[in-house]
């Protein structure tokens, strides 16, 4: 299966500034979901500030609209949040190597990934409980992804049904899973995903236990009763809704529901359940990348879970080249997430060998700020910035975005060869 190929989707680089300026926050979003701040009329105050010019411009309006516990759940990481910070610092060590006198009158961001044609290699990483930040939840996220022509990886802990999300999606969907102790539940989700038209299964492999997320523990964070992981049996999810001072309900639930004994040998059982491609998310080392290829995995996501699992783990960008080199020429595309906040960041990850780049927290910012329009706005900014970076580095097609396009600042390096 081809890892990725460009398609005839062009971005007029003269129009990039227009794209950036036209991504505008809309006036109001109904906010009648628990844990979201509301006015007496159950609407969010209108933001009258300037149009967002950067992805991070969505962060402040999102924070204003969310309860502080939800904000901590979205933004927080594990432990001292060293890895959260490391994900961002890694991008600061990348410099771009522009080439000149290249025809960049049109830059093509189109891609193909596991047989799906995409308008952009920038997609949406799996994050749980989107109704915590917007009443339409994952349905709005799917609409925004479709508007941008982007991949959307749906979380097993989605707060809308797989079928509802698929009904609103106009772009490709993948379903992310944790390995649950109850295999019959896992099998049922795989079957439902296939029936609803999802195109791949993404197994998160870096969470046999939940990371020590101190913000959630201090807040005694639990999922509000009005918001549920509706694709799972309520009895299976009950502990995620029980608040207890000094403890994260999600950590308690993970310990109860997720099987920590799973090994590489168990992948054969999951492969036997479905013909859907199998993607492993949470690979950070060459050793595990080689094992993934050996076990016939169809794709890998280099990810440290946004710094929410093992504090002190390598920044995803630092691990990327090591994993890409270990995969080599195997038909196993490498995707990436962790710390991406701009199209230039996406360009750097693509140059270091990623075939697609996934956004997590920024998508939730866009969703909280402006629903589907905000999601599309975040993805649109990232793609427009990516095309702009391609033009100014003299690389008008994704196939030309390779390691020659980047260098690391003097005196620093990554764990893999660049």
mmCIF file of C-alpha atoms in Angstrom:
data_model
loop_
_atom_site.group_PDB
_atom_site.id
_atom_site.type_symbol
_atom_site.label_atom_id
_atom_site.label_comp_id
_atom_site.label_asym_id
_atom_site.label_seq_id
_atom_site.Cartn_x
_atom_site.Cartn_y
_atom_site.Cartn_z
ATOM 1 C CA UNK A 1 0.000 0.000 0.000
ATOM 2 C CA UNK A 2 1.495 3.377 -0.980
ATOM 3 C CA UNK A 3 2.478 5.443 1.999
ATOM 4 C CA UNK A 4 1.533 8.799 0.523
ATOM 5 C CA UNK A 5 1.238 10.435 -2.853
ATOM 6 C CA UNK A 6 0.456 13.939 -3.923
ATOM 7 C CA UNK A 7 -2.725 14.721 -5.805
ATOM 8 C CA UNK A 8 -3.805 17.613 -7.982
ATOM 9 C CA UNK A 9 -4.927 19.977 -5.253
ATOM 10 C CA UNK A 10 -3.149 23.309 -5.616
ATOM 11 C CA UNK A 11 -2.893 26.342 -3.386
ATOM 12 C CA UNK A 12 -2.341 29.681 -5.111
ATOM 13 C CA UNK A 13 0.451 31.138 -2.982
ATOM 14 C CA UNK A 14 -0.622 34.673 -3.865
ATOM 15 C CA UNK A 15 -3.889 33.924 -2.058
ATOM 16 C CA UNK A 16 -2.352 32.623 1.165
ATOM 17 C CA UNK A 17 -2.697 35.945 2.991
ATOM 18 C CA UNK A 18 -6.347 36.097 1.923
ATOM 19 C CA UNK A 19 -6.928 32.610 3.300
ATOM 20 C CA UNK A 20 -5.345 33.621 6.582
ATOM 21 C CA UNK A 21 -7.424 36.775 6.867
ATOM 22 C CA UNK A 22 -10.674 35.092 5.892
ATOM 23 C CA UNK A 23 -10.562 32.569 8.749
ATOM 24 C CA UNK A 24 -12.878 34.463 11.098
ATOM 25 C CA UNK A 25 -14.500 33.600 14.397
ATOM 26 C CA UNK A 26 -18.274 33.590 14.135
ATOM 27 C CA UNK A 27 -20.518 35.511 16.522
ATOM 28 C CA UNK A 28 -22.077 33.090 18.985
ATOM 29 C CA UNK A 29 -22.088 29.437 19.969
ATOM 30 C CA UNK A 30 -24.780 27.920 22.167
ATOM 31 C CA UNK A 31 -23.171 26.624 25.324
ATOM 32 C CA UNK A 32 -25.740 24.652 27.273
ATOM 33 C CA UNK A 33 -23.465 21.728 28.067
ATOM 34 C CA UNK A 34 -22.279 21.171 31.655
ATOM 35 C CA UNK A 35 -18.779 22.407 32.525
ATOM 36 C CA UNK A 36 -18.953 25.231 29.987
ATOM 37 C CA UNK A 37 -19.367 28.833 31.075
ATOM 38 C CA UNK A 38 -22.676 30.330 30.036
ATOM 39 C CA UNK A 39 -24.430 33.635 30.128
ATOM 40 C CA UNK A 40 -28.016 33.802 31.493
ATOM 41 C CA UNK A 41 -29.228 33.285 27.916
ATOM 42 C CA UNK A 42 -27.102 30.149 27.453
ATOM 43 C CA UNK A 43 -24.967 31.712 24.742
ATOM 44 C CA UNK A 44 -21.304 32.613 24.725
ATOM 45 C CA UNK A 45 -20.442 36.322 24.599
ATOM 46 C CA UNK A 46 -19.508 37.527 21.145
ATOM 47 C CA UNK A 47 -15.780 37.879 20.469
ATOM 48 C CA UNK A 48 -15.212 41.116 18.588
ATOM 49 C CA UNK A 49 -11.423 40.916 18.380
ATOM 50 C CA UNK A 50 -9.384 40.663 15.202
ATOM 51 C CA UNK A 51 -9.577 37.649 12.949
ATOM 52 C CA UNK A 52 -7.154 34.874 13.957
ATOM 53 C CA UNK A 53 -3.851 35.047 12.112
ATOM 54 C CA UNK A 54 -2.223 32.149 13.971
ATOM 55 C CA UNK A 55 -3.555 28.880 15.341
ATOM 56 C CA UNK A 56 -2.770 30.095 18.852
ATOM 57 C CA UNK A 57 -5.207 32.988 18.350
ATOM 58 C CA UNK A 58 -7.959 30.446 19.032
ATOM 59 C CA UNK A 59 -6.525 29.615 22.447
ATOM 60 C CA UNK A 60 -7.663 32.685 24.400
ATOM 61 C CA UNK A 61 -11.319 32.627 23.280
ATOM 62 C CA UNK A 62 -11.428 28.893 23.988
ATOM 63 C CA UNK A 63 -10.090 29.424 27.502
ATOM 64 C CA UNK A 64 -12.647 32.168 28.203
ATOM 65 C CA UNK A 65 -15.483 29.813 27.308
ATOM 66 C CA UNK A 66 -14.448 26.794 29.346
ATOM 67 C CA UNK A 67 -14.674 25.914 33.008
ATOM 68 C CA UNK A 68 -11.205 25.902 34.572
ATOM 69 C CA UNK A 69 -11.340 22.143 35.239
ATOM 70 C CA UNK A 70 -12.116 21.423 31.597
ATOM 71 C CA UNK A 71 -9.352 23.799 30.542
ATOM 72 C CA UNK A 72 -6.889 21.957 32.777
ATOM 73 C CA UNK A 73 -8.067 18.644 31.303
ATOM 74 C CA UNK A 74 -7.437 19.942 27.771
ATOM 75 C CA UNK A 75 -4.134 21.710 28.409
ATOM 76 C CA UNK A 76 -2.587 19.582 31.126
ATOM 77 C CA UNK A 77 0.115 16.966 30.812
ATOM 78 C CA UNK A 78 1.721 14.338 32.988
ATOM 79 C CA UNK A 79 3.953 15.014 35.971
ATOM 80 C CA UNK A 80 5.819 18.312 35.817
ATOM 81 C CA UNK A 81 4.739 18.625 32.156
ATOM 82 C CA UNK A 82 8.345 18.455 30.966
ATOM 83 C CA UNK A 83 7.371 16.554 27.844
ATOM 84 C CA UNK A 84 4.587 19.016 27.027
ATOM 85 C CA UNK A 85 7.210 21.770 27.033
ATOM 86 C CA UNK A 86 9.759 19.616 25.205
ATOM 87 C CA UNK A 87 7.359 19.099 22.298
ATOM 88 C CA UNK A 88 7.324 22.845 21.687
ATOM 89 C CA UNK A 89 11.041 23.396 22.319
ATOM 90 C CA UNK A 90 11.926 20.791 19.708
ATOM 91 C CA UNK A 91 10.374 22.897 16.956
ATOM 92 C CA UNK A 92 12.368 25.928 18.100
ATOM 93 C CA UNK A 93 15.538 23.981 17.257
ATOM 94 C CA UNK A 94 14.535 23.554 13.614
ATOM 95 C CA UNK A 95 15.611 26.010 10.963
ATOM 96 C CA UNK A 96 14.399 25.965 7.372
ATOM 97 C CA UNK A 97 16.714 25.796 4.328
ATOM 98 C CA UNK A 98 15.076 27.752 1.515
ATOM 99 C CA UNK A 99 15.852 27.136 -2.145
ATOM 100 C CA UNK A 100 15.373 29.940 -4.659
ATOM 101 C CA UNK A 101 14.517 30.392 -8.329
ATOM 102 C CA UNK A 102 11.969 27.581 -8.159
ATOM 103 C CA UNK A 103 8.515 27.867 -9.732
ATOM 104 C CA UNK A 104 6.229 28.117 -6.718
ATOM 105 C CA UNK A 105 3.285 29.794 -8.429
ATOM 106 C CA UNK A 106 1.148 26.932 -7.137
ATOM 107 C CA UNK A 107 1.930 24.731 -4.138
ATOM 108 C CA UNK A 108 0.215 21.375 -3.855
ATOM 109 C CA UNK A 109 -0.725 20.226 -0.330
ATOM 110 C CA UNK A 110 -2.808 17.289 -1.552
ATOM 111 C CA UNK A 111 -1.991 13.833 -0.247
ATOM 112 C CA UNK A 112 -3.097 10.214 -0.234
ATOM 113 C CA UNK A 113 -2.898 8.171 2.955
ATOM 114 C CA UNK A 114 -3.953 4.510 3.250
ATOM 115 C CA UNK A 115 -6.004 4.946 0.104
ATOM 116 C CA UNK A 116 -7.801 8.138 1.171
ATOM 117 C CA UNK A 117 -7.363 11.327 -0.822
ATOM 118 C CA UNK A 118 -6.821 14.398 1.313
ATOM 119 C CA UNK A 119 -6.629 18.119 0.564
ATOM 120 C CA UNK A 120 -4.029 18.512 3.313
ATOM 121 C CA UNK A 121 -1.585 16.329 5.245
ATOM 122 C CA UNK A 122 -2.693 18.125 8.431
ATOM 123 C CA UNK A 123 -5.393 16.132 10.241
ATOM 124 C CA UNK A 124 -7.056 15.692 13.614
ATOM 125 C CA UNK A 125 -5.603 13.545 16.378
ATOM 126 C CA UNK A 126 -7.956 11.552 18.624
ATOM 127 C CA UNK A 127 -9.107 13.457 21.712
ATOM 128 C CA UNK A 128 -11.957 12.462 24.014
ATOM 129 C CA UNK A 129 -15.285 14.018 25.008
ATOM 130 C CA UNK A 130 -15.631 16.895 22.551
ATOM 131 C CA UNK A 131 -18.957 17.838 24.120
ATOM 132 C CA UNK A 132 -16.929 19.113 27.059
ATOM 133 C CA UNK A 133 -15.982 22.083 24.877
ATOM 134 C CA UNK A 134 -18.942 22.423 22.476
ATOM 135 C CA UNK A 135 -22.493 21.067 22.624
ATOM 136 C CA UNK A 136 -22.298 19.536 19.134
ATOM 137 C CA UNK A 137 -19.154 17.653 20.082
ATOM 138 C CA UNK A 138 -17.549 15.343 17.553
ATOM 139 C CA UNK A 139 -20.250 15.996 14.966
ATOM 140 C CA UNK A 140 -19.009 19.588 14.707
ATOM 141 C CA UNK A 141 -15.418 18.359 14.590
ATOM 142 C CA UNK A 142 -16.281 16.064 11.683
ATOM 143 C CA UNK A 143 -17.935 18.919 9.815
ATOM 144 C CA UNK A 144 -14.861 21.082 10.290
ATOM 145 C CA UNK A 145 -12.530 18.310 9.141
ATOM 146 C CA UNK A 146 -14.662 17.741 6.056
ATOM 147 C CA UNK A 147 -14.651 21.427 5.193
ATOM 148 C CA UNK A 148 -10.860 21.378 5.313
ATOM 149 C CA UNK A 149 -10.515 18.089 3.391
ATOM 150 C CA UNK A 150 -8.667 16.581 6.367
ATOM 151 C CA UNK A 151 -8.403 13.211 8.103
ATOM 152 C CA UNK A 152 -10.225 12.915 11.439
ATOM 153 C CA UNK A 153 -9.193 10.214 13.928
ATOM 154 C CA UNK A 154 -12.185 9.714 16.245
ATOM 155 C CA UNK A 155 -11.604 8.770 19.889
ATOM 156 C CA UNK A 156 -13.158 5.668 21.407
ATOM 157 C CA UNK A 157 -14.305 8.053 24.145
ATOM 158 C CA UNK A 158 -16.239 10.243 21.719
ATOM 159 C CA UNK A 159 -19.330 11.902 23.152
ATOM 160 C CA UNK A 160 -21.302 11.356 19.935
ATOM 161 C CA UNK A 161 -21.984 7.967 18.375
ATOM 162 C CA UNK A 162 -19.758 6.602 15.653
ATOM 163 C CA UNK A 163 -22.744 6.612 13.334
ATOM 164 C CA UNK A 164 -23.705 10.234 14.086
ATOM 165 C CA UNK A 165 -20.159 11.352 13.376
ATOM 166 C CA UNK A 166 -19.995 9.368 10.142
ATOM 167 C CA UNK A 167 -23.319 10.804 8.966
ATOM 168 C CA UNK A 168 -21.871 14.338 9.108
ATOM 169 C CA UNK A 169 -18.386 13.530 7.816
ATOM 170 C CA UNK A 170 -17.376 14.349 4.272
ATOM 171 C CA UNK A 171 -13.757 13.334 4.770
ATOM 172 C CA UNK A 172 -12.097 10.086 5.876
ATOM 173 C CA UNK A 173 -12.546 8.840 9.438
ATOM 174 C CA UNK A 174 -10.340 6.488 11.451
ATOM 175 C CA UNK A 175 -11.333 5.073 14.847
ATOM 176 C CA UNK A 176 -8.900 5.148 17.766
ATOM 177 C CA UNK A 177 -9.118 2.426 20.414
ATOM 178 C CA UNK A 178 -7.546 1.472 23.718
ATOM 179 C CA UNK A 179 -7.177 -2.238 24.385
ATOM 180 C CA UNK A 180 -10.065 -2.846 26.773
ATOM 181 C CA UNK A 181 -10.128 -5.750 29.200
ATOM 182 C CA UNK A 182 -13.459 -6.794 27.695
ATOM 183 C CA UNK A 183 -12.438 -7.972 24.242
ATOM 184 C CA UNK A 184 -16.019 -8.435 23.128
ATOM 185 C CA UNK A 185 -16.508 -4.681 23.554
ATOM 186 C CA UNK A 186 -13.375 -4.006 21.534
ATOM 187 C CA UNK A 187 -14.560 -6.367 18.803
ATOM 188 C CA UNK A 188 -17.976 -4.715 18.705
ATOM 189 C CA UNK A 189 -16.419 -1.275 18.216
ATOM 190 C CA UNK A 190 -14.282 -2.548 15.346
ATOM 191 C CA UNK A 191 -17.355 -4.032 13.676
ATOM 192 C CA UNK A 192 -19.361 -0.829 14.144
ATOM 193 C CA UNK A 193 -16.534 1.257 12.722
ATOM 194 C CA UNK A 194 -16.332 -0.907 9.623
ATOM 195 C CA UNK A 195 -20.099 -0.770 9.179
ATOM 196 C CA UNK A 196 -20.140 3.021 9.495
ATOM 197 C CA UNK A 197 -17.444 3.511 6.871
ATOM 198 C CA UNK A 198 -14.399 4.234 9.024
ATOM 199 C CA UNK A 199 -11.245 3.488 7.056
ATOM 200 C CA UNK A 200 -8.732 2.360 9.693
ATOM 201 C CA UNK A 201 -8.341 1.306 13.312
ATOM 202 C CA UNK A 202 -5.810 3.235 15.399
ATOM 203 C CA UNK A 203 -4.645 1.387 18.513
ATOM 204 C CA UNK A 204 -3.083 3.606 21.178
ATOM 205 C CA UNK A 205 -0.203 1.628 22.665
ATOM 206 C CA UNK A 206 1.394 4.045 25.133
ATOM 207 C CA UNK A 207 -1.267 3.948 27.853
ATOM 208 C CA UNK A 208 -1.299 0.684 29.831
ATOM 209 C CA UNK A 209 -1.887 3.069 32.733
ATOM 210 C CA UNK A 210 -2.948 6.690 32.637
ATOM 211 C CA UNK A 211 -0.203 9.256 33.084
ATOM 212 C CA UNK A 212 -0.012 11.062 36.425
ATOM 213 C CA UNK A 213 -1.919 14.169 35.405
ATOM 214 C CA UNK A 214 -1.618 16.380 38.445
ATOM 215 C CA UNK A 215 -4.002 19.075 37.257
ATOM 216 C CA UNK A 216 -6.840 16.557 36.983
ATOM 217 C CA UNK A 217 -5.972 15.008 40.357
ATOM 218 C CA UNK A 218 -5.926 18.374 42.126
ATOM 219 C CA UNK A 219 -9.278 19.222 40.566
ATOM 220 C CA UNK A 220 -10.788 15.825 41.401
ATOM 221 C CA UNK A 221 -11.754 15.867 37.733
ATOM 222 C CA UNK A 222 -14.561 13.614 36.519
ATOM 223 C CA UNK A 223 -16.653 13.662 33.363
ATOM 224 C CA UNK A 224 -19.974 15.477 34.024
ATOM 225 C CA UNK A 225 -23.053 13.269 34.096
ATOM 226 C CA UNK A 226 -24.545 15.003 31.056
ATOM 227 C CA UNK A 227 -21.611 13.996 28.863
ATOM 228 C CA UNK A 228 -20.853 10.347 28.154
ATOM 229 C CA UNK A 229 -18.653 8.131 26.047
ATOM 230 C CA UNK A 230 -21.786 7.078 24.218
ATOM 231 C CA UNK A 231 -20.189 4.282 22.204
ATOM 232 C CA UNK A 232 -19.505 2.273 25.351
ATOM 233 C CA UNK A 233 -21.743 0.608 27.928
ATOM 234 C CA UNK A 234 -22.585 3.095 30.731
ATOM 235 C CA UNK A 235 -21.629 0.450 33.300
ATOM 236 C CA UNK A 236 -18.152 0.251 31.761
ATOM 237 C CA UNK A 237 -17.775 4.033 32.037
ATOM 238 C CA UNK A 238 -19.332 4.585 35.469
ATOM 239 C CA UNK A 239 -16.095 5.306 37.337
ATOM 240 C CA UNK A 240 -15.154 8.081 34.889
ATOM 241 C CA UNK A 241 -18.077 10.102 36.304
ATOM 242 C CA UNK A 242 -17.282 9.725 40.020
ATOM 243 C CA UNK A 243 -15.491 12.758 41.393
ATOM 244 C CA UNK A 244 -13.158 12.226 44.337
ATOM 245 C CA UNK A 245 -10.988 14.930 45.899
ATOM 246 C CA UNK A 246 -7.331 14.550 45.042
ATOM 247 C CA UNK A 247 -7.886 11.891 42.412
ATOM 248 C CA UNK A 248 -8.584 11.804 38.683
ATOM 249 C CA UNK A 249 -11.677 9.778 37.829
ATOM 250 C CA UNK A 250 -10.153 9.081 34.419
ATOM 251 C CA UNK A 251 -7.127 7.451 36.015
ATOM 252 C CA UNK A 252 -9.418 5.234 38.080
ATOM 253 C CA UNK A 253 -11.443 4.327 35.001
ATOM 254 C CA UNK A 254 -8.348 3.507 32.937
ATOM 255 C CA UNK A 255 -7.093 1.156 35.635
ATOM 256 C CA UNK A 256 -10.433 -0.634 35.596
ATOM 257 C CA UNK A 257 -11.108 -0.749 31.854
ATOM 258 C CA UNK A 258 -7.793 -0.896 29.982
ATOM 259 C CA UNK A 259 -5.831 -4.154 29.792
ATOM 260 C CA UNK A 260 -2.173 -3.553 30.784
ATOM 261 C CA UNK A 261 -1.091 -7.092 29.885
ATOM 262 C CA UNK A 262 -1.347 -6.677 26.101
ATOM 263 C CA UNK A 263 1.754 -7.578 24.063
ATOM 264 C CA UNK A 264 2.774 -7.627 20.418
ATOM 265 C CA UNK A 265 1.406 -11.155 20.165
ATOM 266 C CA UNK A 266 -2.126 -9.880 20.809
ATOM 267 C CA UNK A 267 -2.149 -7.815 17.624
ATOM 268 C CA UNK A 268 -2.934 -10.952 15.623
ATOM 269 C CA UNK A 269 -6.309 -11.204 17.371
ATOM 270 C CA UNK A 270 -7.191 -7.615 16.468
ATOM 271 C CA UNK A 271 -5.971 -8.083 12.888
ATOM 272 C CA UNK A 272 -8.186 -11.112 12.624
ATOM 273 C CA UNK A 273 -11.284 -9.118 13.598
ATOM 274 C CA UNK A 274 -11.286 -6.810 10.594
ATOM 275 C CA UNK A 275 -9.781 -6.092 7.211
ATOM 276 C CA UNK A 276 -9.415 -2.420 8.131
ATOM 277 C CA UNK A 277 -5.824 -1.160 8.189
ATOM 278 C CA UNK A 278 -4.244 -1.221 11.647
ATOM 279 C CA UNK A 279 -2.331 1.839 12.848
ATOM 280 C CA UNK A 280 -0.292 1.940 16.076
ATOM 281 C CA UNK A 281 -0.180 5.278 17.902
ATOM 282 C CA UNK A 282 2.476 6.008 20.522
ATOM 283 C CA UNK A 283 5.695 4.712 18.942
ATOM 284 C CA UNK A 284 8.851 6.627 19.962
ATOM 285 C CA UNK A 285 11.747 4.230 19.361
ATOM 286 C CA UNK A 286 13.428 2.444 16.489
ATOM 287 C CA UNK A 287 13.017 -0.871 18.295
ATOM 288 C CA UNK A 288 9.233 -0.574 18.481
ATOM 289 C CA UNK A 289 9.019 0.748 14.923
ATOM 290 C CA UNK A 290 10.866 -2.346 13.691
ATOM 291 C CA UNK A 291 8.520 -4.586 15.674
ATOM 292 C CA UNK A 292 5.506 -2.796 14.228
ATOM 293 C CA UNK A 293 6.749 -3.471 10.708
ATOM 294 C CA UNK A 294 7.526 -7.079 11.631
ATOM 295 C CA UNK A 295 3.941 -7.527 12.848
ATOM 296 C CA UNK A 296 2.473 -6.143 9.642
ATOM 297 C CA UNK A 297 1.149 -2.862 11.005
ATOM 298 C CA UNK A 298 -0.155 -0.591 8.228
ATOM 299 C CA UNK A 299 0.968 2.745 9.700
ATOM 300 C CA UNK A 300 2.621 4.257 12.779
ATOM 301 C CA UNK A 301 1.936 7.469 14.663
ATOM 302 C CA UNK A 302 5.001 8.918 16.357
ATOM 303 C CA UNK A 303 3.446 10.376 19.491
ATOM 304 C CA UNK A 304 4.071 10.911 23.193
ATOM 305 C CA UNK A 305 0.346 11.440 23.807
ATOM 306 C CA UNK A 306 0.800 15.205 23.839
ATOM 307 C CA UNK A 307 2.983 14.874 26.931
ATOM 308 C CA UNK A 308 0.068 13.379 28.858
ATOM 309 C CA UNK A 309 1.570 9.937 29.575
ATOM 310 C CA UNK A 310 5.273 9.459 30.446
ATOM 311 C CA UNK A 311 6.733 12.744 31.656
ATOM 312 C CA UNK A 312 10.330 12.902 30.515
ATOM 313 C CA UNK A 313 9.684 10.962 27.318
ATOM 314 C CA UNK A 314 11.344 12.281 24.188
ATOM 315 C CA UNK A 315 9.696 15.085 22.312
ATOM 316 C CA UNK A 316 7.850 13.543 19.380
ATOM 317 C CA UNK A 317 9.945 15.522 16.895
ATOM 318 C CA UNK A 318 13.150 14.190 18.484
ATOM 319 C CA UNK A 319 11.941 10.621 17.991
ATOM 320 C CA UNK A 320 10.654 11.096 14.449
ATOM 321 C CA UNK A 321 13.778 10.468 12.373
ATOM 322 C CA UNK A 322 14.718 7.438 14.477
ATOM 323 C CA UNK A 323 11.343 5.862 13.758
ATOM 324 C CA UNK A 324 11.331 6.837 10.079
ATOM 325 C CA UNK A 325 14.780 5.339 9.587
ATOM 326 C CA UNK A 326 13.748 2.123 11.330
ATOM 327 C CA UNK A 327 10.709 1.750 9.076
ATOM 328 C CA UNK A 328 12.895 2.324 6.039
ATOM 329 C CA UNK A 329 11.291 1.281 2.788
ATOM 330 C CA UNK A 330 8.541 -0.823 4.383
ATOM 331 C CA UNK A 331 5.009 0.057 3.230
ATOM 332 C CA UNK A 332 4.211 1.604 6.596
ATOM 333 C CA UNK A 333 3.677 5.378 6.525
ATOM 334 C CA UNK A 334 4.712 7.318 9.598
ATOM 335 C CA UNK A 335 2.354 9.948 10.977
ATOM 336 C CA UNK A 336 3.219 12.489 13.648
ATOM 337 C CA UNK A 337 1.673 14.422 16.507
ATOM 338 C CA UNK A 338 2.990 16.484 19.393
ATOM 339 C CA UNK A 339 3.390 20.231 19.748
ATOM 340 C CA UNK A 340 2.395 21.371 16.254
ATOM 341 C CA UNK A 341 1.144 24.956 16.385
ATOM 342 C CA UNK A 342 1.689 26.195 12.838
ATOM 343 C CA UNK A 343 2.025 25.176 9.233
ATOM 344 C CA UNK A 344 5.762 25.726 9.548
ATOM 345 C CA UNK A 345 5.819 23.144 12.358
ATOM 346 C CA UNK A 346 3.916 20.757 10.102
ATOM 347 C CA UNK A 347 6.448 21.423 7.337
ATOM 348 C CA UNK A 348 9.301 20.503 9.702
ATOM 349 C CA UNK A 349 7.669 17.207 10.663
ATOM 350 C CA UNK A 350 6.957 16.375 7.028
ATOM 351 C CA UNK A 351 10.556 17.191 6.104
ATOM 352 C CA UNK A 352 11.801 14.795 8.776
ATOM 353 C CA UNK A 353 9.771 11.964 7.283
ATOM 354 C CA UNK A 354 6.194 12.187 8.540
ATOM 355 C CA UNK A 355 3.535 11.564 5.916
ATOM 356 C CA UNK A 356 0.793 13.335 7.845
ATOM 357 C CA UNK A 357 0.677 15.582 10.903
ATOM 358 C CA UNK A 358 -2.135 15.454 13.478
ATOM 359 C CA UNK A 359 -3.356 18.302 15.703
ATOM 360 C CA UNK A 360 -4.823 17.691 19.162
ATOM 361 C CA UNK A 361 -5.261 20.635 21.527
ATOM 362 C CA UNK A 362 -5.517 23.278 18.746
ATOM 363 C CA UNK A 363 -8.546 21.502 17.298
ATOM 364 C CA UNK A 364 -10.234 21.667 20.702
ATOM 365 C CA UNK A 365 -9.424 25.384 20.866
ATOM 366 C CA UNK A 366 -11.109 25.906 17.513
ATOM 367 C CA UNK A 367 -14.084 23.763 18.491
ATOM 368 C CA UNK A 368 -14.567 25.633 21.771
ATOM 369 C CA UNK A 369 -14.200 29.014 20.107
ATOM 370 C CA UNK A 370 -16.454 28.486 17.124
ATOM 371 C CA UNK A 371 -17.679 24.931 16.616
ATOM 372 C CA UNK A 372 -17.222 23.416 13.175
ATOM 373 C CA UNK A 373 -16.161 26.764 11.745
ATOM 374 C CA UNK A 374 -13.408 27.031 14.334
ATOM 375 C CA UNK A 375 -12.165 23.521 13.578
ATOM 376 C CA UNK A 376 -12.087 24.306 9.868
ATOM 377 C CA UNK A 377 -10.355 27.586 10.687
ATOM 378 C CA UNK A 378 -7.559 25.897 12.631
ATOM 379 C CA UNK A 379 -6.991 23.351 9.874
ATOM 380 C CA UNK A 380 -7.252 26.044 7.206
ATOM 381 C CA UNK A 381 -4.634 28.203 8.899
ATOM 382 C CA UNK A 382 -2.274 25.250 9.266
ATOM 383 C CA UNK A 383 -2.681 24.294 5.610
ATOM 384 C CA UNK A 384 -2.321 27.863 4.334
ATOM 385 C CA UNK A 385 0.810 28.328 6.438
ATOM 386 C CA UNK A 386 2.148 25.014 5.162
ATOM 387 C CA UNK A 387 1.627 26.113 1.543
ATOM 388 C CA UNK A 388 3.241 29.465 2.325
ATOM 389 C CA UNK A 389 6.264 27.710 3.851
ATOM 390 C CA UNK A 390 6.495 25.390 0.847
ATOM 391 C CA UNK A 391 6.565 28.424 -1.450
ATOM 392 C CA UNK A 392 9.214 30.320 0.489
ATOM 393 C CA UNK A 393 11.436 27.242 0.808
ATOM 394 C CA UNK A 394 11.155 26.509 -2.907
ATOM 395 C CA UNK A 395 9.330 23.214 -2.508
ATOM 396 C CA UNK A 396 6.013 23.366 -4.350
ATOM 397 C CA UNK A 397 4.996 19.727 -3.761
ATOM 398 C CA UNK A 398 5.010 17.494 -0.693
ATOM 399 C CA UNK A 399 7.371 15.094 -2.463
ATOM 400 C CA UNK A 400 9.992 17.866 -2.408
ATOM 401 C CA UNK A 401 9.638 18.421 1.347
ATOM 402 C CA UNK A 402 12.477 16.217 2.570
ATOM 403 C CA UNK A 403 15.355 16.386 5.034
ATOM 404 C CA UNK A 404 17.292 18.766 2.815
ATOM 405 C CA UNK A 405 14.637 21.362 3.701
ATOM 406 C CA UNK A 406 15.552 21.581 7.395
ATOM 407 C CA UNK A 407 18.525 21.806 9.737
ATOM 408 C CA UNK A 408 18.872 21.864 13.502
ATOM 409 C CA UNK A 409 20.345 24.855 15.280
ATOM 410 C CA UNK A 410 24.060 24.615 16.025
ATOM 411 C CA UNK A 411 24.886 22.932 19.303
ATOM 412 C CA UNK A 412 21.673 20.843 19.436
ATOM 413 C CA UNK A 413 20.468 17.692 17.798
ATOM 414 C CA UNK A 414 17.895 14.983 17.735
ATOM 415 C CA UNK A 415 18.087 11.381 18.747
ATOM 416 C CA UNK A 416 17.907 10.262 15.122
ATOM 417 C CA UNK A 417 20.038 11.088 12.109
ATOM 418 C CA UNK A 418 18.866 14.119 10.156
#
